[in-house]
Short mmCIF file of C-alpha atoms in Angstrom, two decimals:
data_model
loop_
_atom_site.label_atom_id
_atom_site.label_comp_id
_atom_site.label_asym_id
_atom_site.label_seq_id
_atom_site.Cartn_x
_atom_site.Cartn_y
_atom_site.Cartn_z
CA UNK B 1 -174.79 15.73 247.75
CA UNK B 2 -176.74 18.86 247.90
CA UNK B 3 -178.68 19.80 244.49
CA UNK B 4 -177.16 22.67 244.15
CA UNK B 5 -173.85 21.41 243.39
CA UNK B 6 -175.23 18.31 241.07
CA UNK B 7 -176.51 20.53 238.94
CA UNK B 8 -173.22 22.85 239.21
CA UNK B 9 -171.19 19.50 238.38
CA UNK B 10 -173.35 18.76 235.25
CA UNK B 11 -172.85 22.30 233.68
CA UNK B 12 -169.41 22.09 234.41
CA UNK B 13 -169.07 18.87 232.47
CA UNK B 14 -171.59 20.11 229.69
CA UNK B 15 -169.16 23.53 229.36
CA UNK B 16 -166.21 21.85 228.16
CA UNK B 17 -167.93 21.27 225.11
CA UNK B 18 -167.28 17.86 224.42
CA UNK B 19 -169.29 14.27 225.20
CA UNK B 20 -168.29 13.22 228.13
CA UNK B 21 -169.08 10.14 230.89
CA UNK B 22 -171.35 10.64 233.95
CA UNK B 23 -170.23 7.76 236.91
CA UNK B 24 -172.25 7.74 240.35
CA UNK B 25 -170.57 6.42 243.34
CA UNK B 26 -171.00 6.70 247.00
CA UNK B 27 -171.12 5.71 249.98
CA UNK B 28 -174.24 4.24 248.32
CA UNK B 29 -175.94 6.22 245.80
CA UNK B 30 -178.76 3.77 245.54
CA UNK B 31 -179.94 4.82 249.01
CA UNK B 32 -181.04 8.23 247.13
CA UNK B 33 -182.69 7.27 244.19
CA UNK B 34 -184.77 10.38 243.58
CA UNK B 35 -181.15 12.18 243.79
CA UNK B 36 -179.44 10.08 241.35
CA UNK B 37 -182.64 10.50 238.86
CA UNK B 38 -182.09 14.13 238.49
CA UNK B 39 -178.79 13.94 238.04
CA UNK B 40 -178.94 11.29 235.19
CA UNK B 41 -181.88 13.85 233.89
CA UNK B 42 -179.47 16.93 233.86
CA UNK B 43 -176.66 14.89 232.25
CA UNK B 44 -179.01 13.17 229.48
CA UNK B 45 -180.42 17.34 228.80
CA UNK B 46 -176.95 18.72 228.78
CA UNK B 47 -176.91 16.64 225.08
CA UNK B 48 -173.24 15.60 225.71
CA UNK B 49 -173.51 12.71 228.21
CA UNK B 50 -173.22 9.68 226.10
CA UNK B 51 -172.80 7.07 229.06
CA UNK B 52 -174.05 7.20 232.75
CA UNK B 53 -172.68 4.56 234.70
CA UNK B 54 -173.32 3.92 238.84
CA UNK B 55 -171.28 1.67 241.02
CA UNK B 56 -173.44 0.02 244.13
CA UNK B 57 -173.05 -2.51 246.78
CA UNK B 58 -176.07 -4.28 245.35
CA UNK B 59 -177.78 -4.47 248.56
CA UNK B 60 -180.53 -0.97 248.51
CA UNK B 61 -181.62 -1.64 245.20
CA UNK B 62 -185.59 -1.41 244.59
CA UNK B 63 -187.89 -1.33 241.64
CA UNK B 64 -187.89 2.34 241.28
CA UNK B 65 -183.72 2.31 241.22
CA UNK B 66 -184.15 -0.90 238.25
CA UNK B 67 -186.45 1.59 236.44
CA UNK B 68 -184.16 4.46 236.66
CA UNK B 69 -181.37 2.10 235.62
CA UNK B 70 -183.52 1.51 232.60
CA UNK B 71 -184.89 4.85 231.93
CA UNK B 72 -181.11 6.32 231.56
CA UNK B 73 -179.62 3.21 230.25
CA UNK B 74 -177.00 3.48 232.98
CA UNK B 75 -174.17 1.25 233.36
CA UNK B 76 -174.26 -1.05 236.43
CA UNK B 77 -171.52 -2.30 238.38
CA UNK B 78 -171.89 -3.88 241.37
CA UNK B 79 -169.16 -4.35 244.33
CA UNK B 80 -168.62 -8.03 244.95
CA UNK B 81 -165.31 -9.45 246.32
CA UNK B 82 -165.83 -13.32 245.86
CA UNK B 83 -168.39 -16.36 246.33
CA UNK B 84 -171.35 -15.53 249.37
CA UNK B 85 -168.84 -16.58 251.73
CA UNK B 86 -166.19 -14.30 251.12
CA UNK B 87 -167.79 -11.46 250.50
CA UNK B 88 -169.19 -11.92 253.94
CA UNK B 89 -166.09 -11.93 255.33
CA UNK B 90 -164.55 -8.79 253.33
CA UNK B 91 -167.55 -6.63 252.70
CA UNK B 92 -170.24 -8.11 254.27
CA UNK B 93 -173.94 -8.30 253.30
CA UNK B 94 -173.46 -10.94 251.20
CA UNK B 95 -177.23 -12.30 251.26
CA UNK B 96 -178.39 -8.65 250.57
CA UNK B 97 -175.81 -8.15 247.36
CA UNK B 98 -176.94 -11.49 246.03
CA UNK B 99 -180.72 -10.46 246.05
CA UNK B 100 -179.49 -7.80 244.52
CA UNK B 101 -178.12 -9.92 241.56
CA UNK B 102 -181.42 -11.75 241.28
CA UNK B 103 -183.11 -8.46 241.24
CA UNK B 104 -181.07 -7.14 238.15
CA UNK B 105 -181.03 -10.24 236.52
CA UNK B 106 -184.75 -10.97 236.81
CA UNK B 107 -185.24 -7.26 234.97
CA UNK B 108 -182.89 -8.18 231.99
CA UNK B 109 -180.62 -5.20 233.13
CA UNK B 110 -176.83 -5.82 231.90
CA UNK B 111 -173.72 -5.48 235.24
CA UNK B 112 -170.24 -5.71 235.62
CA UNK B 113 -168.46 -6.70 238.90
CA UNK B 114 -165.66 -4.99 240.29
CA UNK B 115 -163.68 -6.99 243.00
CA UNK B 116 -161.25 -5.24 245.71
CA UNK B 117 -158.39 -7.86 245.28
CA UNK B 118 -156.59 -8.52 249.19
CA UNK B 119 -154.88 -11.64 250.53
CA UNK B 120 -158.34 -12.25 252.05
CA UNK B 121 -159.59 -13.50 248.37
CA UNK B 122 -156.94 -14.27 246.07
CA UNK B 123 -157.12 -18.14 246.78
CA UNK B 124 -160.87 -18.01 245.92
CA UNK B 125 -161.04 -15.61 242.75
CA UNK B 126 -162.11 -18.64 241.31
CA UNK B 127 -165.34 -19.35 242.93
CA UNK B 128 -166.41 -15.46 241.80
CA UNK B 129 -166.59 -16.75 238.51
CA UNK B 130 -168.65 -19.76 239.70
CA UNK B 131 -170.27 -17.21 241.44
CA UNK B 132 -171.97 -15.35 238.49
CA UNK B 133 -171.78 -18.87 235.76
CA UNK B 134 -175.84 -18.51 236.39
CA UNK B 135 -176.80 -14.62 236.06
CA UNK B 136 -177.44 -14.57 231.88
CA UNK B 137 -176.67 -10.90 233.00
CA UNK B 138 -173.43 -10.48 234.20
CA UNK B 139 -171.22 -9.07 231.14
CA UNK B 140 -167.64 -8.46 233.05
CA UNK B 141 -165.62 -8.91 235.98
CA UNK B 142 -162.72 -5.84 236.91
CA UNK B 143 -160.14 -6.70 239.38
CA UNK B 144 -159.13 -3.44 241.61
CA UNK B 145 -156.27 -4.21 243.66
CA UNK B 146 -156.61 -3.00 247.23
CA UNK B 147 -155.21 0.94 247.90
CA UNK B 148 -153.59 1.57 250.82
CA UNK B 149 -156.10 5.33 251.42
CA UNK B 150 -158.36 5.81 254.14
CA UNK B 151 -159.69 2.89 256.33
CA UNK B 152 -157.38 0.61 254.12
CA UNK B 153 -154.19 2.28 254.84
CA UNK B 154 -154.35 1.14 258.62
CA UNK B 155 -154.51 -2.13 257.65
CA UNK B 156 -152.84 -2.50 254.07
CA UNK B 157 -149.58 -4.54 255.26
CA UNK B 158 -151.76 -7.19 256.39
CA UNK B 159 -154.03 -7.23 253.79
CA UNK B 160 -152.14 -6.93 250.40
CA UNK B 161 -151.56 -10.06 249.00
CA UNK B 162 -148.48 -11.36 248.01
CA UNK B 163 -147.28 -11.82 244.34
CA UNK B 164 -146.96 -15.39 244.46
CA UNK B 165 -150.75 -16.23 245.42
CA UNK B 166 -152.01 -13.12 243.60
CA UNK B 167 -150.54 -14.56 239.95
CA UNK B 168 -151.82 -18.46 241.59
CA UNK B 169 -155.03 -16.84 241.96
CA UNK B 170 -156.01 -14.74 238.97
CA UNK B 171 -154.66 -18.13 236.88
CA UNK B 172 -157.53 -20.23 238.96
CA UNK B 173 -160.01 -17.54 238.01
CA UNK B 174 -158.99 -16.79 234.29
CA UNK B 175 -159.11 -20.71 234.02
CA UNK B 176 -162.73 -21.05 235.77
CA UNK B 177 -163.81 -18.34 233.62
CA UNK B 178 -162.94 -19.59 230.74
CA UNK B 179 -164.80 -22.71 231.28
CA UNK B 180 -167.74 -20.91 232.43
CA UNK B 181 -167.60 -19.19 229.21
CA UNK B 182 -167.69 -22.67 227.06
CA UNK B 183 -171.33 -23.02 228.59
CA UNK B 184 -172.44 -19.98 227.66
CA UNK B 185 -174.01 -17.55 224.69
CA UNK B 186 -172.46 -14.21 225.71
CA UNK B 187 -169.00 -14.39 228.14
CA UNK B 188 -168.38 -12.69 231.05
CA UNK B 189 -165.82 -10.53 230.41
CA UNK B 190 -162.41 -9.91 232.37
CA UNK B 191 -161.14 -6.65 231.74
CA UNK B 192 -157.92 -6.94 232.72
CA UNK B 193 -157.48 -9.73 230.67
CA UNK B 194 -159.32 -7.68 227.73
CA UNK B 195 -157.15 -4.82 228.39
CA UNK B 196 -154.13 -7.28 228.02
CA UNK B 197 -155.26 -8.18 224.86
CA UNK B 198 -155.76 -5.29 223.29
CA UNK B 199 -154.59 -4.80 219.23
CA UNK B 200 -153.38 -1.42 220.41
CA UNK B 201 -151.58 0.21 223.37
CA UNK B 202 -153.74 3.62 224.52
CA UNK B 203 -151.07 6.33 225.47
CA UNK B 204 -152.53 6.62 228.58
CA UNK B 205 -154.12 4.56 231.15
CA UNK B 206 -157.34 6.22 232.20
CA UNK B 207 -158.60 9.84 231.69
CA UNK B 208 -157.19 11.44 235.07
CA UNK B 209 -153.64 10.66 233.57
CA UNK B 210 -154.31 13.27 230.76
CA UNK B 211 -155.78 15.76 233.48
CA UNK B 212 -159.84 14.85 231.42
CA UNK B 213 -161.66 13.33 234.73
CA UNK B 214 -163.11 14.90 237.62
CA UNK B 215 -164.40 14.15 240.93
CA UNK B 216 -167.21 15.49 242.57
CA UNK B 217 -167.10 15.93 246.78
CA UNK B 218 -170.79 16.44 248.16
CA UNK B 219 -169.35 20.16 248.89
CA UNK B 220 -168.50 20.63 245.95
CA UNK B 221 -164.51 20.32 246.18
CA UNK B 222 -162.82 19.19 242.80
CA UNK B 223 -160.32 15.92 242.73
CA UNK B 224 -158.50 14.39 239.36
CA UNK B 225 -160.71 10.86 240.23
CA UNK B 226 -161.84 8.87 243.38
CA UNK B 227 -159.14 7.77 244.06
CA UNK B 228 -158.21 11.06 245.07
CA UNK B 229 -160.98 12.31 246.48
CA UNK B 230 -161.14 13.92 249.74
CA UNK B 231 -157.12 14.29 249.35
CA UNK B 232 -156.23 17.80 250.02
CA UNK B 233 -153.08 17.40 247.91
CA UNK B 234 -154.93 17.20 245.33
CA UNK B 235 -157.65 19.58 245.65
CA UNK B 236 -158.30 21.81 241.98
CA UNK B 237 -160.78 24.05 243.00
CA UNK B 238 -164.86 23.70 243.59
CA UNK B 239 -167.55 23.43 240.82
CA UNK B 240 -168.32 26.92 241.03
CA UNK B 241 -164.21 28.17 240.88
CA UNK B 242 -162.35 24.97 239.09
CA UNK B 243 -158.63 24.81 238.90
CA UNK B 244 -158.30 22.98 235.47
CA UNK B 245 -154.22 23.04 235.71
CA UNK B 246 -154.12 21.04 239.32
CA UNK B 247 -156.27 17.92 237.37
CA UNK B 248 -152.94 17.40 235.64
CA UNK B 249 -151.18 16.07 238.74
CA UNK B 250 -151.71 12.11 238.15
CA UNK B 251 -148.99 11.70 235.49
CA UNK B 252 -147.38 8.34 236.70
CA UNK B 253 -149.35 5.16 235.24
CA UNK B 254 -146.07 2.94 235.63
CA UNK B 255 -144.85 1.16 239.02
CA UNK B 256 -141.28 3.17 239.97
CA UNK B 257 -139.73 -0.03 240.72
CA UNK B 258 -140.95 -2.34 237.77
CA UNK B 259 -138.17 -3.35 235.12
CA UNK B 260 -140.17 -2.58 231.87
CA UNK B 261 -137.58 -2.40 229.79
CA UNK B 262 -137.03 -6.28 230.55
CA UNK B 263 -140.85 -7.38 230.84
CA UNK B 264 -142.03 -9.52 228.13
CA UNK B 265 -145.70 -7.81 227.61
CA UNK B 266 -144.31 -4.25 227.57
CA UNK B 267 -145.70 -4.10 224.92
CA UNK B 268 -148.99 -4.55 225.86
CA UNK B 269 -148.81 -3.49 229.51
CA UNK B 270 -152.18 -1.21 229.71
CA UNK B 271 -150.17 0.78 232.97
CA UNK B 272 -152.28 0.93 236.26
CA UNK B 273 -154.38 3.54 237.92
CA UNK B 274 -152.56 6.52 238.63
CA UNK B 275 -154.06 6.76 241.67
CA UNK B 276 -153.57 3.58 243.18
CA UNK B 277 -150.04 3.95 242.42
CA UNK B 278 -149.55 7.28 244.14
CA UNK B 279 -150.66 5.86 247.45
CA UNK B 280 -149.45 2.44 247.05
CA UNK B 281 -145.86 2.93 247.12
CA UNK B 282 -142.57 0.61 247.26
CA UNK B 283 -143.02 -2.82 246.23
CA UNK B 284 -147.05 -2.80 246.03
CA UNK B 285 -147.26 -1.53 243.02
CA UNK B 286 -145.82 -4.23 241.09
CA UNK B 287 -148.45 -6.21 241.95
CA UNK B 288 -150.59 -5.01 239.43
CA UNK B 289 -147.02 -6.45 236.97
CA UNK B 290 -147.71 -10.16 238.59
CA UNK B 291 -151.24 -9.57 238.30
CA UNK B 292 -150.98 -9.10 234.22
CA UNK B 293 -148.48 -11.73 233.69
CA UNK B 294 -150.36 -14.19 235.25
CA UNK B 295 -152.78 -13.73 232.80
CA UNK B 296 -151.09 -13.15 229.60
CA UNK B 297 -149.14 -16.57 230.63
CA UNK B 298 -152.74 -18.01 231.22
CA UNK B 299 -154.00 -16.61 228.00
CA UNK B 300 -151.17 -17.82 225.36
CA UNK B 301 -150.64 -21.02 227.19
CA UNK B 302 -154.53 -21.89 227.31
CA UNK B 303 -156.72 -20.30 224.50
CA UNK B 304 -160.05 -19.73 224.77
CA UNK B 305 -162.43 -22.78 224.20
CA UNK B 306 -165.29 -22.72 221.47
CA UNK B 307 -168.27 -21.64 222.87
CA UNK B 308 -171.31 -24.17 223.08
CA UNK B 309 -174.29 -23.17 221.59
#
């Protein structure tokens, strides 16, 4: 991304006047380190960033990106889609992303995981959990079910999983994770399981449903989110000429086909990513419906063990 529009993006953010979240995502934006410095820097001097948060494969990362991290007390979540073995297999790199893990764990800095969830690795959610039991550092887990956009489109009827092993294997893992938890001081979080939970329903499922997110391209090119980015459908404008009214477009944060109404944790359903729903269509996106009463069914039929200390 060319300089000229970071620093565009930032004072577009900063102009609305109110606080607002910074998140840097590739490709791999720890591959330009010097790059993603000055755009925490013009965030953190705009006075309204409160949060800065970067999503990486894990695998580029190098003292002067764990400084930065620390230096802007950005948010770090790594891409990891199972145990070494399959996230080999999926992603690959897996010996790479693991250093990485060492590397932020040795420095004491805090990361989430975010897992791509495909009928490659639903039988072996479990052994991400066992994955992470030793990093003192790991603080969350988010399960992102795959979206049928881009590279994954080509190949999405083979590789979405199907409801019955997706609910067997977010069970496996909320179970695993639970008794990882028992062993230690501070849990590892599941946020979908978290979001479950929740005292109180939000009205909305993410930002980009109330038309309050943006998405950056390199040229400059305005999208509600990533998910949407690059789509030409929903294009709203260009950091220098912004189209505020087309960011409204990603209403929907309920599968068409799911039978609410009927659906013991409607009250509690957080929704899904508006997104992922718009190019996931038919029966796909009720998967993200197996995928939360799996683990409300997990949660009230096995509470959470007291914590050793």
């Amino acid at each position: 991304m060319p300089e000229s529009v970071l620093y565009q993006a930032c004072r577009l953010a900063a102009d609305s006047g109110r606080p607002f979240h910074l998140q840097l995502t590739g490709g791999e934006p720890t591959l330009m380190p010097a790059l993603i410095e000055k755009a925490a820097r013009s965030a953190r001097e705009s006075g309204l960033c409160r949060t800065i948060g970067i999503q990486t494969n894990g695998s580029c990362l190098s003292p002067e990106m764990l400084k930065i991290f620390k230096t802007y007390d950005m948010q770090v979540g790594v891409s990891l889609d199972g145990g070494p073995d399959v996230h080999q297999a999926q992603r690959g790199k897996a010996a790479e992303t693991l250093r990485g893990l060492q590397m932020l764990e040795s420095a004491g800095i805090p990361f989430r995981v975010t897992t791509v969830v495909t009928r490659h690795n639903t039988a072996f959610l479990d052994r991400l959990a066992l994955t992470l039991a030793g990093f003192s550092c790991a603080r969350g887990i988010g399960l992102d079910l795959l979206v049928a956009k881009g590279r994954a489109a080509a190949t999405a009827a083979a590789d979405f999983p199907d409801s019955r092993s997706l609910a067997d294997g977010s069970k496996a893992m909320a179970a695993t994770l639970a008794a990882v938890n028992a062993c230690r001081p501070r849990p590892i979080r599941l946020r979908e399981k978290d979001l479950l939970m929740r005292a109180e329903k939000k009205p909305a499922f993410c930002h980009a449903c109330r038309g309050e997110s943006l998405a950056v391209h390199p040229d400059g090119r305005l999208f509600p989110c990533g998910q949407t980015l690059a789509d030409d459908s929903f294009a709203a404008g260009t950091v220098w000429h912004p189209e505020p009214g087309a960011l409204q477009r990603l209403g929907m944060s309920r599968p068409e086909q799911a039978d609410c109404e009927r659906c013991e944790i409607r009250d509690r359903c957080p929704g899904d990513c508006p997104g992922r729903l718009h190019y996931n269509r038919g029966a796909r996106q009720t998967l993200v419906c197996d995928l939360y009463r799996a683990l409300w069914k997990t949660s009230t039929e096995n509470p959470p063990e007291r914590r050793k200390t």
